[in-house]
Tab-separated table of C-alpha atoms in Angstrom:
chain	number	residue	atom	x	y	z
A	1	UNK	CA	116.029	9.798	22.997
A	2	UNK	CA	119.171	8.463	24.316
A	3	UNK	CA	119.562	6.169	27.063
A	4	UNK	CA	121.679	6.984	30.080
A	5	UNK	CA	122.978	4.536	32.975
A	6	UNK	CA	120.902	1.010	32.716
A	7	UNK	CA	119.824	0.243	36.591
A	8	UNK	CA	117.286	-1.581	38.715
A	9	UNK	CA	114.258	0.548	39.612
A	10	UNK	CA	114.492	2.782	42.724
A	11	UNK	CA	111.885	2.274	45.338
A	12	UNK	CA	109.875	5.648	44.009
A	13	UNK	CA	109.799	4.342	40.729
A	14	UNK	CA	108.778	0.826	41.702
A	15	UNK	CA	105.673	2.104	43.730
A	16	UNK	CA	104.502	4.145	40.822
A	17	UNK	CA	104.927	1.633	38.004
A	18	UNK	CA	103.048	-0.609	40.803
A	19	UNK	CA	100.125	2.135	40.641
A	20	UNK	CA	100.298	2.095	36.705
A	21	UNK	CA	100.210	-1.637	36.176
A	22	UNK	CA	97.620	-1.971	38.442
A	23	UNK	CA	95.645	0.883	36.493
A	24	UNK	CA	96.640	-0.781	33.189
A	25	UNK	CA	93.787	-1.638	30.603
A	26	UNK	CA	96.145	-4.682	29.536
A	27	UNK	CA	96.724	-7.576	31.632
A	28	UNK	CA	100.442	-7.330	32.672
A	29	UNK	CA	102.197	-10.145	33.879
A	30	UNK	CA	102.352	-10.507	37.705
A	31	UNK	CA	106.106	-11.122	37.650
A	32	UNK	CA	106.753	-8.091	35.740
A	33	UNK	CA	109.475	-6.833	38.047
A	34	UNK	CA	111.489	-10.030	37.666
A	35	UNK	CA	114.873	-8.853	35.862
A	36	UNK	CA	113.393	-5.572	34.842
A	37	UNK	CA	116.157	-3.047	34.193
A	38	UNK	CA	115.604	0.639	33.439
A	39	UNK	CA	117.323	3.614	31.977
A	40	UNK	CA	116.665	7.170	32.233
A	41	UNK	CA	115.537	9.110	29.242
A	42	UNK	CA	117.084	12.444	28.084
A	43	UNK	CA	113.825	14.179	28.952
A	44	UNK	CA	115.149	17.427	30.777
A	45	UNK	CA	115.235	15.656	34.278
A	46	UNK	CA	111.334	14.764	34.435
A	47	UNK	CA	112.110	11.132	35.100
A	48	UNK	CA	111.004	9.206	32.089
A	49	UNK	CA	112.326	5.740	31.668
A	50	UNK	CA	112.805	3.196	29.032
A	51	UNK	CA	111.725	-0.297	30.424
A	52	UNK	CA	113.710	-3.306	29.782
A	53	UNK	CA	112.055	-6.838	30.840
A	54	UNK	CA	114.408	-9.450	31.426
A	55	UNK	CA	113.988	-11.123	27.974
A	56	UNK	CA	113.823	-7.749	25.852
A	57	UNK	CA	117.248	-5.764	26.811
A	58	UNK	CA	119.285	-6.721	23.391
A	59	UNK	CA	116.151	-6.700	20.942
A	60	UNK	CA	115.180	-4.256	18.661
A	61	UNK	CA	111.425	-3.239	19.956
A	62	UNK	CA	108.800	-0.727	19.032
A	63	UNK	CA	105.909	1.409	20.882
A	64	UNK	CA	102.715	-0.756	21.193
A	65	UNK	CA	100.341	1.327	23.224
A	66	UNK	CA	99.376	3.448	26.285
A	67	UNK	CA	97.755	1.239	28.757
A	68	UNK	CA	97.205	3.574	31.823
A	69	UNK	CA	98.183	7.103	33.426
A	70	UNK	CA	97.919	8.700	36.776
A	71	UNK	CA	99.213	12.145	38.015
A	72	UNK	CA	100.697	13.692	41.172
A	73	UNK	CA	101.992	16.605	42.691
A	74	UNK	CA	105.834	16.877	42.957
A	75	UNK	CA	107.196	18.565	46.022
A	76	UNK	CA	107.051	22.124	44.475
A	77	UNK	CA	103.230	21.387	43.941
A	78	UNK	CA	103.825	21.003	40.350
A	79	UNK	CA	101.826	18.745	38.596
A	80	UNK	CA	103.206	15.690	37.070
A	81	UNK	CA	101.506	13.008	34.575
A	82	UNK	CA	102.959	9.280	34.099
A	83	UNK	CA	101.945	7.319	31.396
A	84	UNK	CA	102.943	3.725	31.098
A	85	UNK	CA	103.577	2.167	27.443
A	86	UNK	CA	103.931	-1.296	26.030
A	87	UNK	CA	105.711	-2.326	23.196
A	88	UNK	CA	104.324	-4.118	20.326
A	89	UNK	CA	104.727	-7.537	22.209
A	90	UNK	CA	102.693	-5.936	25.080
A	91	UNK	CA	105.597	-6.111	27.222
A	92	UNK	CA	106.905	-2.772	29.397
A	93	UNK	CA	108.217	-0.199	27.123
A	94	UNK	CA	108.528	3.050	28.814
A	95	UNK	CA	107.151	5.164	31.874
A	96	UNK	CA	106.644	8.599	30.609
A	97	UNK	CA	106.807	11.537	32.796
A	98	UNK	CA	105.790	14.951	32.288
A	99	UNK	CA	105.947	17.881	34.768
A	100	UNK	CA	103.575	20.246	33.482
A	101	UNK	CA	106.160	23.207	33.784
A	102	UNK	CA	108.832	21.379	32.007
A	103	UNK	CA	111.038	21.740	35.540
A	104	UNK	CA	113.054	18.862	36.751
A	105	UNK	CA	110.933	16.075	38.682
A	106	UNK	CA	112.082	16.393	42.627
A	107	UNK	CA	110.213	13.384	44.054
A	108	UNK	CA	107.943	10.939	43.036
A	109	UNK	CA	104.968	11.118	45.620
A	110	UNK	CA	102.855	8.114	46.727
A	111	UNK	CA	99.504	10.009	46.618
A	112	UNK	CA	98.080	9.266	42.516
A	113	UNK	CA	95.144	10.466	41.198
A	114	UNK	CA	93.298	10.106	37.994
A	115	UNK	CA	94.180	12.384	35.259
A	116	UNK	CA	91.792	15.299	34.669
A	117	UNK	CA	91.396	16.954	31.138
A	118	UNK	CA	90.121	20.294	30.480
A	119	UNK	CA	89.186	22.206	27.904
A	120	UNK	CA	89.986	25.325	29.617
C-alpha cells in the first residue's frame, strides 16, 4: 500500500493504539509513543496506518506478527475491527482497520470490545 503524509498520531489514534498495546500478546516497550510517526495507508479511508517507531523510519522492515485486536462501532453503527501488527523485530509496524462494509471511517470511538467471530 502507498504511504501518505508522515505525521504524529492524533488523539483518537493514540487512544486506540494504547488499547491495542495493552491487549498485546507480546510485551511492547512502555516508551512506544516516543518519536512514533505514522502514515495513512491507502485503504479506502478506513483508517489503517503504517507505524514508524523512532529508530525505524529509514529502514527496510517486514511483517512479523499480529499481536492484538479489538472492535468498536463507528458513528454510523458499522462495526470496525482494529488489529496491531509488529515487524520482524517486534516493533510497531501497522494498525490495520477494517470497517466491515468497506466504507470510510468517521470516528474512532473509545468503547472497545473483544473481536467476536461467527460461522453463521
